[in-house]
Amino acid sequence: MADNELVAFRERWNQELKSRKEENPLACASSSSSGDDPGQLGHKDLNKSCDTLKQKESSCTEDERSGGNATAEAGQPQYVSIAHSLLDGRTSPLLDRIQQEKMRRKRQYHNMTNMCSVSRQQQMQPQRKVKKEEELVDQLIQDLNEVNDIPFFDVELPYELAMKIFEFLNCAELGRCAQVSRAWRVLAEDGVLWFRMCQREGYHQDASVSSSPCWKSTLRDCRNSYRAVCSNWKNRVGCVRQLQFELGKILCNVSSCDSFVLAGYTSGDVRLWNTLHWDLTSSYLKTNSLSANTHPRPHVSHVQVNSTVAAASYEDGCVDLWSTETGGEPIHHYQSPGRIQAFGLSLDSPVLVSATGTKVRLDSADDYGHWRTVCETMLPKTVESLTLVPNRTDQSPLVVLAAGEDIYLLNPQEEEQPRTLHSVYGHPVTCLDASNTLSAFGVKRTGWAMHDGGNKVG
């Protein structure tokens, strides 16, 4: 409705309330049911609203009115004061109380919530501590699992691949690996590793894995022996031992290889010693029947020995070959037409070469141990010295020969005649040596210049 109508309605309602106060309450009740006056209709609506407000009043203890012109009397009903406030344009006092109740309940709820949260935190604190300890234990287990994931090679890699990896380590690194775990210790102390390391350092080149029960100890002994020899050599400390020999015989030539020592005398005797057994006497190597029946016996001119055979040449051109294991009778013998000027035996293969004047003869043993002549050739000059090229066990033998001012290379499988390596007129070769790839020799220079003479090495 419009504003003027609302003001008129309030005035009429106020007047009716004042008149009703003066009348009897019973008359008010009877008059409420009579007539269709608009004021009576408004009073009916007021009674209905008052009844509803009275029901709400039961939950309140006192009535509060905010700043009005009139104050409720002592015997005045509550709904009358509410109606006065409505007529005056004020809001209901119940709204303030409802708001206060809401604030009170909200504070109570917050207090209860804080108390519950504090108690819950107090209850959860030991649980969190236990949970934290459990997390630490889980982390430790995870770390241990990560440690166990380190490849110990017995699970994640085959043993052979692990051995191949460990072959690249030295002694100190293998010792550190042996301290990692039991599995790594088994790998680091494998005999094959120490056997190959022993051979890489130059010890026991001809041995096999089964030759020693503990290659680690063998390598340690070899190193200690090497250090002792170096120290004794620097400090001039040593021990001289004499090999057994017979008085009255002159030593003509001597050769040694590994633990064997071979000596030839003017009496024609050839003796072989094994230095690993100093308490045993030397073994006499019997000569061939031709030299043995000759009187006087020809003396020995050259001797050579390696790990398997021993060879000797005599002044009459005879050559004998013995086995270092059995000794006794020669296993191979041949006769040259004249005195042998150069004589050689390979240190790592069964190959024997001899030179008589300009004639060169090469003998070798086959796979069955039978010796035969491989090559015979002639040079234009007398051979003065020769040497066999080493490290050709599975290949054809090579011989480097020196004759006057020339140096030749003899390969019995590729060339019929020796190939000339060096030749300079007036520069005779004085010494000769060879490796598997290089050849070294010394020459004597003679000329007209003042400083042109002297020995040179090429």
Tab-separated table of C-alpha atoms in Angstrom:
chain	number	residue	atom	x	y	z
A	1	MET	CA	0.000	0.000	0.000
A	2	ALA	CA	1.023	3.668	-0.270
A	3	ASP	CA	2.794	5.562	2.510
A	4	ASN	CA	-0.225	7.749	3.406
A	5	GLU	CA	-2.475	4.731	3.702
A	6	LEU	CA	0.033	3.053	6.038
A	7	VAL	CA	0.173	6.138	8.288
A	8	ALA	CA	-3.653	6.331	8.403
A	9	PHE	CA	-3.850	2.628	9.266
A	10	ARG	CA	-1.390	3.065	12.147
A	11	GLU	CA	-3.346	6.012	13.585
A	12	ARG	CA	-6.608	4.125	13.517
A	13	TRP	CA	-4.967	1.095	15.112
A	14	ASN	CA	-3.445	3.245	17.890
A	15	GLN	CA	-6.754	4.869	18.680
A	16	GLU	CA	-8.512	1.532	18.843
A	17	LEU	CA	-5.900	0.193	21.233
A	18	LYS	CA	-6.337	3.169	23.549
A	19	SER	CA	-10.123	2.768	23.581
A	20	ARG	CA	-9.885	-0.916	24.225
A	21	LYS	CA	-7.665	-0.335	27.267
A	22	GLU	CA	-10.451	1.642	28.969
A	23	GLU	CA	-13.139	-0.977	28.316
A	24	ASN	CA	-13.584	-4.279	29.975
A	25	PRO	CA	-11.514	-7.110	28.546
A	26	LEU	CA	-14.691	-9.224	28.330
A	27	ALA	CA	-16.392	-6.575	26.287
A	28	CYS	CA	-13.358	-6.533	24.038
A	29	ALA	CA	-13.722	-10.225	23.494
A	30	SER	CA	-17.471	-9.956	22.709
A	31	SER	CA	-17.101	-6.943	20.499
A	32	SER	CA	-14.415	-8.693	18.482
A	33	SER	CA	-16.995	-11.049	16.983
A	34	SER	CA	-19.497	-8.344	15.898
A	35	GLY	CA	-19.463	-6.069	12.872
A	36	ASP	CA	-17.581	-5.845	9.722
A	37	ASP	CA	-15.709	-2.679	10.700
A	38	PRO	CA	-12.255	-2.294	9.146
A	39	GLY	CA	-10.826	-1.624	12.600
A	40	GLN	CA	-12.241	-4.915	13.829
A	41	LEU	CA	-10.685	-6.676	10.858
A	42	GLY	CA	-7.375	-5.099	11.739
A	43	HIS	CA	-7.784	-6.180	15.366
A	44	LYS	CA	-8.364	-9.762	14.241
A	45	ASP	CA	-5.181	-9.652	12.251
A	46	LEU	CA	-3.422	-8.186	15.268
A	47	ASN	CA	-4.677	-10.973	17.531
A	48	LYS	CA	-3.368	-13.576	15.100
A	49	SER	CA	0.041	-11.945	14.952
A	50	CYS	CA	0.073	-11.545	18.703
A	51	ASP	CA	-0.729	-15.228	19.194
A	52	THR	CA	2.237	-16.193	17.025
A	53	LEU	CA	4.496	-13.751	18.837
A	54	LYS	CA	3.259	-15.052	22.187
A	55	GLN	CA	4.334	-18.551	21.236
A	56	LYS	CA	7.824	-17.199	20.508
A	57	GLU	CA	7.769	-15.337	23.824
A	58	SER	CA	7.883	-18.612	25.794
A	59	SER	CA	11.550	-19.043	24.852
A	60	CYS	CA	12.560	-15.571	26.007
A	61	THR	CA	13.058	-14.437	29.623
A	62	GLU	CA	12.637	-10.676	29.289
A	63	ASP	CA	11.608	-8.075	26.822
A	64	GLU	CA	14.120	-5.588	25.466
A	65	ARG	CA	13.124	-2.617	23.566
A	66	SER	CA	15.609	-0.427	21.800
A	67	GLY	CA	15.006	3.302	22.212
A	68	GLY	CA	11.246	3.862	22.022
A	69	ASN	CA	9.019	6.714	23.139
A	70	ALA	CA	6.900	4.563	25.516
A	71	THR	CA	7.886	1.844	27.973
A	72	ALA	CA	5.828	-1.319	28.575
A	73	GLU	CA	3.841	-1.151	31.765
A	74	ALA	CA	4.136	-3.740	34.492
A	75	GLY	CA	0.807	-5.467	33.824
A	76	GLN	CA	0.845	-4.940	30.010
A	77	PRO	CA	0.984	-8.102	27.872
A	78	GLN	CA	4.080	-8.728	25.771
A	79	TYR	CA	2.238	-8.729	22.503
A	80	VAL	CA	0.959	-5.212	23.232
A	81	SER	CA	4.531	-3.883	23.468
A	82	ILE	CA	5.407	-5.702	20.271
A	83	ALA	CA	2.440	-4.156	18.548
A	84	HIS	CA	3.437	-0.693	19.846
A	85	SER	CA	6.906	-1.162	18.427
A	86	LEU	CA	5.456	-2.212	15.099
A	87	LEU	CA	3.136	0.772	15.068
A	88	ASP	CA	6.024	3.110	15.879
A	89	GLY	CA	8.012	1.738	12.885
A	90	ARG	CA	10.664	-0.051	14.975
A	91	THR	CA	11.919	-3.532	14.303
A	92	SER	CA	11.001	-6.462	16.474
A	93	PRO	CA	13.061	-6.808	19.679
A	94	LEU	CA	13.176	-10.529	19.050
A	95	LEU	CA	15.549	-9.952	16.131
A	96	ASP	CA	18.183	-8.554	18.505
A	97	ARG	CA	17.749	-11.494	20.800
A	98	ILE	CA	17.863	-13.908	17.931
A	99	GLN	CA	21.059	-12.232	16.761
A	100	GLN	CA	22.543	-12.419	20.263
A	101	GLU	CA	21.546	-16.078	20.536
A	102	LYS	CA	23.191	-16.763	17.218
A	103	MET	CA	26.376	-15.052	18.384
A	104	ARG	CA	26.319	-16.943	21.673
A	105	ARG	CA	25.834	-20.283	19.956
A	106	LYS	CA	28.523	-19.419	17.427
A	107	ARG	CA	30.996	-18.624	20.223
A	108	GLN	CA	29.983	-21.822	22.013
A	109	TYR	CA	30.489	-23.771	18.804
A	110	HIS	CA	33.899	-22.218	18.267
A	111	ASN	CA	34.909	-22.977	21.845
A	112	MET	CA	33.796	-26.565	21.525
A	113	THR	CA	35.593	-26.842	18.181
A	114	ASN	CA	38.822	-25.457	19.627
A	115	MET	CA	38.623	-27.812	22.591
A	116	CYS	CA	38.002	-30.770	20.312
A	117	SER	CA	40.864	-29.760	18.007
A	118	VAL	CA	43.251	-29.387	20.967
A	119	SER	CA	42.256	-32.738	22.403
A	120	ARG	CA	42.506	-34.318	18.984
A	121	GLN	CA	45.979	-32.871	18.471
A	122	GLN	CA	47.017	-34.199	21.858
A	123	GLN	CA	45.707	-37.611	20.891
A	124	MET	CA	47.265	-37.492	17.417
A	125	GLN	CA	50.707	-36.352	18.637
A	126	PRO	CA	51.894	-39.812	19.800
A	127	GLN	CA	50.308	-41.322	16.727
A	128	ARG	CA	52.232	-38.885	14.538
A	129	LYS	CA	55.412	-39.732	16.438
A	130	VAL	CA	54.811	-43.420	15.882
A	131	LYS	CA	53.948	-42.710	12.277
A	132	LYS	CA	57.145	-40.700	11.881
A	133	GLU	CA	59.160	-43.554	13.355
A	134	GLU	CA	57.419	-45.921	10.989
A	135	GLU	CA	58.291	-43.623	8.093
A	136	LEU	CA	61.939	-43.603	9.196
A	137	VAL	CA	61.942	-47.391	9.358
A	138	ASP	CA	60.368	-47.555	5.906
A	139	GLN	CA	62.986	-45.149	4.585
A	140	LEU	CA	65.756	-47.278	6.103
A	141	ILE	CA	64.304	-50.399	4.522
A	142	GLN	CA	64.067	-48.590	1.202
A	143	ASP	CA	67.698	-47.489	1.488
A	144	LEU	CA	68.721	-51.042	2.292
A	145	ASN	CA	66.784	-52.230	-0.715
A	146	GLU	CA	68.604	-49.669	-2.842
A	147	VAL	CA	71.904	-50.926	-1.437
A	148	ASN	CA	70.878	-54.465	-2.258
A	149	ASP	CA	70.119	-53.299	-5.787
A	150	ILE	CA	73.854	-52.710	-6.350
A	151	PRO	CA	74.814	-55.281	-8.974
A	152	PHE	CA	76.718	-58.003	-7.144
A	153	PHE	CA	77.065	-59.790	-10.515
A	154	ASP	CA	75.892	-63.092	-9.079
A	155	VAL	CA	72.261	-62.163	-9.705
A	156	GLU	CA	72.077	-59.405	-12.287
A	157	LEU	CA	75.098	-60.335	-14.437
A	158	PRO	CA	76.592	-63.674	-15.437
A	159	TYR	CA	79.741	-64.646	-13.597
A	160	GLU	CA	81.810	-64.542	-16.780
A	161	LEU	CA	80.829	-60.921	-17.520
A	162	ALA	CA	81.610	-59.930	-13.940
A	163	MET	CA	85.040	-61.541	-14.302
A	164	LYS	CA	85.592	-59.659	-17.546
A	165	ILE	CA	84.843	-56.358	-15.773
A	166	PHE	CA	87.110	-57.178	-12.829
A	167	GLU	CA	90.008	-57.929	-15.186
A	168	PHE	CA	90.495	-54.182	-15.715
A	169	LEU	CA	91.263	-53.614	-12.003
A	170	ASN	CA	94.665	-53.677	-10.353
A	171	CYS	CA	95.605	-55.268	-7.040
A	172	ALA	CA	94.616	-52.302	-4.865
A	173	GLU	CA	91.234	-51.930	-6.584
A	174	LEU	CA	90.525	-55.642	-6.246
A	175	GLY	CA	91.306	-55.363	-2.542
A	176	ARG	CA	88.772	-52.539	-2.167
A	177	CYS	CA	86.141	-54.496	-4.093
A	178	ALA	CA	86.687	-57.494	-1.822
A	179	GLN	CA	85.553	-55.348	1.135
A	180	VAL	CA	82.179	-54.457	-0.424
A	181	SER	CA	80.330	-57.728	0.150
A	182	ARG	CA	80.780	-61.457	0.204
A	183	ALA	CA	79.743	-61.793	-3.418
A	184	TRP	CA	82.317	-59.221	-4.534
A	185	ARG	CA	84.945	-60.887	-2.360
A	186	VAL	CA	84.413	-64.187	-4.154
A	187	LEU	CA	84.859	-62.419	-7.475
A	188	ALA	CA	87.888	-60.395	-6.383
A	189	GLU	CA	89.722	-63.493	-5.114
A	190	ASP	CA	89.088	-65.648	-8.153
A	191	GLY	CA	92.248	-67.467	-9.213
A	192	VAL	CA	91.804	-66.650	-12.900
A	193	LEU	CA	92.024	-62.910	-12.203
A	194	TRP	CA	95.290	-63.263	-10.282
A	195	PHE	CA	96.693	-65.713	-12.828
A	196	ARG	CA	96.136	-63.235	-15.671
A	197	MET	CA	97.512	-60.393	-13.585
A	198	CYS	CA	100.597	-62.484	-12.841
A	199	GLN	CA	101.135	-63.083	-16.539
A	200	ARG	CA	100.572	-59.406	-17.391
A	201	GLU	CA	103.430	-58.522	-15.052
A	202	GLY	CA	105.719	-61.028	-16.763
A	203	TYR	CA	105.720	-63.903	-14.271
A	204	HIS	CA	105.141	-67.573	-15.209
A	205	GLN	CA	104.397	-66.921	-18.862
A	206	ASP	CA	104.314	-70.619	-19.734
A	207	ALA	CA	102.164	-71.690	-16.778
A	208	SER	CA	98.473	-72.573	-16.765
A	209	VAL	CA	95.712	-71.773	-14.298
A	210	SER	CA	96.047	-75.169	-12.640
A	211	SER	CA	99.813	-74.775	-12.109
A	212	SER	CA	99.366	-73.014	-8.764
A	213	PRO	CA	96.735	-73.555	-6.036
A	214	CYS	CA	96.734	-69.846	-5.136
A	215	TRP	CA	97.843	-67.366	-7.780
A	216	LYS	CA	97.339	-64.470	-5.403
A	217	SER	CA	100.060	-65.822	-3.119
A	218	THR	CA	102.216	-66.666	-6.133
A	219	LEU	CA	102.023	-63.090	-7.394
A	220	ARG	CA	102.848	-61.776	-3.929
A	221	ASP	CA	105.916	-64.037	-3.722
A	222	CYS	CA	107.079	-62.985	-7.190
A	223	ARG	CA	106.771	-59.318	-6.305
A	224	ASN	CA	108.606	-59.776	-3.032
A	225	SER	CA	111.377	-61.645	-4.826
A	226	TYR	CA	111.638	-58.890	-7.433
A	227	ARG	CA	111.854	-56.208	-4.757
A	228	ALA	CA	114.503	-58.185	-2.895
A	229	VAL	CA	116.594	-58.587	-6.054
A	230	CYS	CA	116.337	-54.868	-6.876
A	231	SER	CA	117.216	-53.904	-3.327
A	232	ASN	CA	120.171	-56.305	-3.195
A	233	TRP	CA	121.421	-55.077	-6.529
A	234	LYS	CA	121.314	-51.437	-5.442
A	235	ASN	CA	122.933	-52.223	-2.097
A	236	ARG	CA	125.516	-54.585	-3.629
A	237	VAL	CA	124.199	-57.480	-1.598
A	238	GLY	CA	124.248	-60.960	-3.113
A	239	CYS	CA	125.272	-64.551	-2.868
A	240	VAL	CA	127.614	-66.315	-5.294
A	241	ARG	CA	127.037	-70.014	-5.877
A	242	GLN	CA	129.336	-72.252	-7.849
A	243	LEU	CA	128.111	-74.954	-10.174
A	244	GLN	CA	129.784	-78.325	-9.877
A	245	PHE	CA	132.496	-78.939	-12.413
A	246	GLU	CA	135.597	-81.104	-12.818
A	247	LEU	CA	139.039	-79.679	-12.416
A	248	GLY	CA	141.353	-79.574	-15.402
A	249	LYS	CA	138.617	-78.782	-17.974
A	250	ILE	CA	138.367	-75.446	-19.764
A	251	LEU	CA	134.988	-73.853	-20.313
A	252	CYS	CA	134.451	-73.079	-24.005
A	253	ASN	CA	130.919	-71.702	-24.144
A	254	VAL	CA	127.901	-71.313	-21.846
A	255	SER	CA	124.214	-70.534	-22.301
A	256	SER	CA	121.241	-70.126	-19.930
A	257	CYS	CA	117.460	-69.900	-20.177
A	258	ASP	CA	114.956	-69.780	-17.300
A	259	SER	CA	116.387	-72.138	-14.688
A	260	PHE	CA	118.699	-74.079	-17.036
A	261	VAL	CA	122.430	-73.535	-17.483
A	262	LEU	CA	124.321	-75.317	-20.294
A	263	ALA	CA	128.121	-75.446	-20.545
A	264	GLY	CA	130.561	-76.955	-23.051
A	265	TYR	CA	134.196	-77.852	-22.305
A	266	THR	CA	137.378	-78.489	-24.235
A	267	SER	CA	137.110	-82.155	-23.285
A	268	GLY	CA	133.973	-82.454	-25.421
A	269	ASP	CA	131.691	-82.792	-22.395
A	270	VAL	CA	128.388	-80.920	-22.201
A	271	ARG	CA	126.777	-80.407	-18.793
A	272	LEU	CA	123.304	-79.171	-17.924
A	273	TRP	CA	122.249	-77.680	-14.576
A	274	ASN	CA	118.804	-76.858	-13.263
A	275	THR	CA	119.194	-73.972	-10.810
A	276	LEU	CA	115.899	-74.809	-9.108
A	277	HIS	CA	117.625	-77.835	-7.566
A	278	TRP	CA	121.000	-76.676	-6.308
A	279	ASP	CA	121.505	-79.813	-4.261
A	280	LEU	CA	121.449	-82.060	-7.332
A	281	THR	CA	124.507	-82.639	-9.447
A	282	SER	CA	124.600	-81.638	-13.096
A	283	SER	CA	123.544	-84.174	-15.703
A	284	TYR	CA	126.065	-85.261	-18.295
A	285	LEU	CA	124.641	-85.081	-21.793
A	286	LYS	CA	125.991	-87.936	-23.868
A	287	THR	CA	127.582	-87.058	-27.181
A	288	ASN	CA	126.911	-88.803	-30.481
A	289	SER	CA	128.738	-92.008	-31.257
A	290	LEU	CA	130.916	-90.402	-33.958
A	291	SER	CA	132.348	-87.730	-31.666
A	292	ALA	CA	132.566	-90.139	-28.740
A	293	ASN	CA	134.785	-92.550	-30.699
A	294	THR	CA	137.123	-89.827	-31.933
A	295	HIS	CA	140.464	-89.414	-30.106
A	296	PRO	CA	141.100	-86.817	-29.016
A	297	ARG	CA	137.480	-85.752	-28.721
A	298	PRO	CA	136.652	-82.427	-30.420
A	299	HIS	CA	135.927	-79.636	-28.011
A	300	VAL	CA	132.622	-77.836	-27.925
A	301	SER	CA	132.382	-74.632	-30.005
A	302	HIS	CA	128.800	-73.400	-29.338
A	303	VAL	CA	126.011	-74.264	-26.910
A	304	GLN	CA	122.380	-73.013	-26.774
A	305	VAL	CA	119.482	-73.927	-24.457
A	306	ASN	CA	115.802	-73.035	-24.063
A	307	SER	CA	113.054	-74.380	-21.820
A	308	THR	CA	112.629	-77.651	-23.776
A	309	VAL	CA	115.847	-78.523	-25.667
A	310	ALA	CA	119.618	-78.018	-25.429
A	311	ALA	CA	121.955	-77.921	-28.442
A	312	ALA	CA	125.728	-78.008	-28.924
A	313	SER	CA	128.077	-77.881	-31.902
A	314	TYR	CA	131.600	-79.298	-32.044
A	315	GLU	CA	134.789	-78.367	-33.845
A	316	ASP	CA	134.371	-81.226	-36.312
A	317	GLY	CA	130.988	-79.863	-37.532
A	318	CYS	CA	128.741	-82.214	-35.552
A	319	VAL	CA	125.555	-80.873	-33.922
A	320	ASP	CA	123.702	-82.621	-31.092
A	321	LEU	CA	120.291	-81.827	-29.647
A	322	TRP	CA	118.971	-83.074	-26.263
A	323	SER	CA	115.762	-82.815	-24.298
A	324	THR	CA	116.041	-80.857	-21.039
A	325	GLU	CA	113.594	-83.222	-19.358
A	326	THR	CA	115.199	-86.555	-20.169
A	327	GLY	CA	118.823	-85.689	-21.057
A	328	GLY	CA	120.944	-88.734	-21.912
A	329	GLU	CA	121.167	-89.597	-25.602
A	330	PRO	CA	120.661	-86.883	-28.273
A	331	ILE	CA	117.217	-86.702	-29.844
A	332	HIS	CA	118.602	-85.157	-33.053
A	333	HIS	CA	122.043	-85.153	-34.731
A	334	TYR	CA	123.545	-84.031	-38.017
A	335	GLN	CA	127.011	-83.506	-39.511
A	336	SER	CA	128.145	-80.345	-41.304
A	337	PRO	CA	130.950	-80.344	-43.900
A	338	GLY	CA	133.100	-77.882	-41.969
A	339	ARG	CA	133.476	-75.893	-38.771
A	340	ILE	CA	130.349	-74.051	-37.656
A	341	GLN	CA	130.929	-70.261	-37.431
A	342	ALA	CA	127.383	-69.233	-36.297
A	343	PHE	CA	124.886	-71.176	-34.259
A	344	GLY	CA	121.414	-70.249	-32.908
A	345	LEU	CA	118.430	-71.769	-31.096
A	346	SER	CA	115.048	-70.058	-30.743
A	347	LEU	CA	114.045	-69.282	-27.165
A	348	ASP	CA	110.292	-69.821	-27.668
A	349	SER	CA	110.052	-72.415	-30.463
A	350	PRO	CA	111.892	-75.622	-31.502
A	351	VAL	CA	113.965	-74.078	-34.310
A	352	LEU	CA	117.741	-74.564	-34.776
A	353	VAL	CA	119.920	-72.754	-37.321
A	354	SER	CA	123.627	-73.169	-38.094
A	355	ALA	CA	126.011	-71.627	-40.617
A	356	THR	CA	129.135	-73.275	-42.037
A	357	GLY	CA	131.053	-70.891	-44.284
A	358	THR	CA	128.467	-69.589	-46.746
A	359	LYS	CA	125.997	-72.435	-46.189
A	360	VAL	CA	122.993	-71.920	-43.884
A	361	ARG	CA	120.859	-74.765	-42.528
A	362	LEU	CA	117.535	-74.456	-40.703
A	363	ASP	CA	116.040	-77.394	-38.753
A	364	SER	CA	112.673	-77.474	-36.938
A	365	ALA	CA	110.455	-79.934	-35.046
A	366	ASP	CA	106.949	-80.807	-36.232
A	367	ASP	CA	103.848	-81.307	-34.080
A	368	TYR	CA	104.924	-84.854	-33.226
A	369	GLY	CA	108.403	-83.825	-32.040
A	370	HIS	CA	110.248	-85.139	-35.095
A	371	TRP	CA	113.101	-82.932	-36.268
A	372	ARG	CA	113.693	-82.294	-39.961
A	373	THR	CA	115.570	-79.889	-42.209
A	374	VAL	CA	113.333	-77.006	-43.302
A	375	CYS	CA	115.702	-74.973	-45.460
A	376	GLU	CA	119.277	-74.963	-46.819
A	377	THR	CA	120.648	-71.944	-48.687
A	378	MET	CA	123.905	-70.316	-49.755
A	379	LEU	CA	125.091	-66.726	-49.255
A	380	PRO	CA	127.685	-64.909	-51.358
A	381	LYS	CA	129.872	-64.264	-48.294
A	382	THR	CA	130.828	-66.150	-45.165
A	383	VAL	CA	128.262	-65.845	-42.391
A	384	GLU	CA	129.781	-64.307	-39.275
A	385	SER	CA	126.747	-64.018	-36.994
A	386	LEU	CA	123.024	-64.797	-36.990
A	387	THR	CA	119.962	-64.471	-34.784
A	388	LEU	CA	116.434	-65.858	-34.817
A	389	VAL	CA	113.466	-63.462	-34.713
A	390	PRO	CA	111.531	-64.124	-31.448
A	391	ASN	CA	107.784	-64.440	-30.808
A	392	ARG	CA	106.968	-66.446	-33.932
A	393	THR	CA	105.649	-69.603	-32.321
A	394	ASP	CA	102.748	-70.164	-34.723
A	395	GLN	CA	104.432	-68.583	-37.756
A	396	SER	CA	107.254	-69.357	-40.114
A	397	PRO	CA	110.710	-68.828	-38.529
A	398	LEU	CA	112.771	-65.815	-39.584
A	399	VAL	CA	116.565	-65.575	-39.445
A	400	VAL	CA	118.667	-62.403	-39.626
A	401	LEU	CA	122.255	-63.053	-40.841
A	402	ALA	CA	125.345	-60.849	-41.058
A	403	ALA	CA	127.993	-61.548	-43.737
A	404	GLY	CA	130.735	-58.961	-44.221
A	405	GLU	CA	129.091	-55.579	-44.930
A	406	ASP	CA	125.676	-57.122	-45.683
A	407	ILE	CA	122.670	-58.069	-43.553
A	408	TYR	CA	120.146	-60.620	-44.838
A	409	LEU	CA	116.674	-61.809	-43.827
A	410	LEU	CA	115.856	-65.476	-44.422
A	411	ASN	CA	112.209	-66.605	-44.653
A	412	PRO	CA	112.073	-70.265	-45.740
A	413	GLN	CA	108.398	-70.154	-46.783
A	414	GLU	CA	108.235	-66.912	-48.807
A	415	GLU	CA	111.637	-66.587	-50.469
A	416	GLU	CA	114.162	-69.044	-51.833
A	417	GLN	CA	117.077	-66.627	-51.379
A	418	PRO	CA	117.661	-64.335	-48.379
A	419	ARG	CA	116.578	-60.720	-48.794
A	420	THR	CA	119.191	-57.995	-48.326
A	421	LEU	CA	118.350	-55.551	-45.517
A	422	HIS	CA	121.547	-53.483	-45.430
A	423	SER	CA	124.694	-53.250	-47.519
A	424	VAL	CA	127.351	-50.487	-47.431
A	425	TYR	CA	130.802	-51.008	-48.886
A	426	GLY	CA	133.618	-50.544	-46.405
A	427	HIS	CA	131.342	-50.770	-43.334
A	428	PRO	CA	131.612	-54.317	-41.947
A	429	VAL	CA	128.992	-55.472	-39.452
A	430	THR	CA	130.405	-56.094	-35.978
A	431	CYS	CA	127.324	-57.187	-33.968
A	432	LEU	CA	123.705	-58.137	-34.600
A	433	ASP	CA	120.394	-58.475	-32.744
A	434	ALA	CA	116.711	-58.591	-33.675
A	435	SER	CA	113.202	-58.331	-32.205
A	436	ASN	CA	109.901	-59.367	-33.712
A	437	THR	CA	109.679	-56.069	-35.669
A	438	LEU	CA	113.158	-54.471	-35.684
A	439	SER	CA	116.754	-55.435	-36.429
A	440	ALA	CA	119.768	-53.700	-34.836
A	441	PHE	CA	123.386	-53.979	-35.863
A	442	GLY	CA	126.734	-52.292	-35.345
A	443	VAL	CA	129.095	-51.274	-38.129
A	444	LYS	CA	132.732	-50.143	-38.258
A	445	ARG	CA	133.313	-47.149	-40.477
A	446	THR	CA	136.649	-46.573	-42.231
A	447	GLY	CA	137.413	-43.533	-44.397
A	448	TRP	CA	139.907	-40.855	-45.364
A	449	ALA	CA	138.493	-38.105	-43.183
A	450	MET	CA	140.025	-37.363	-39.802
A	451	HIS	CA	136.844	-38.033	-37.805
A	452	ASP	CA	135.300	-40.592	-40.138
A	453	GLY	CA	136.334	-43.685	-38.251
A	454	GLY	CA	134.748	-45.444	-35.274
A	455	ASN	CA	131.934	-47.871	-34.491
A	456	LYS	CA	128.327	-46.935	-35.326
A	457	VAL	CA	125.008	-48.485	-34.498
A	458	GLY	CA	122.297	-48.663	-37.117
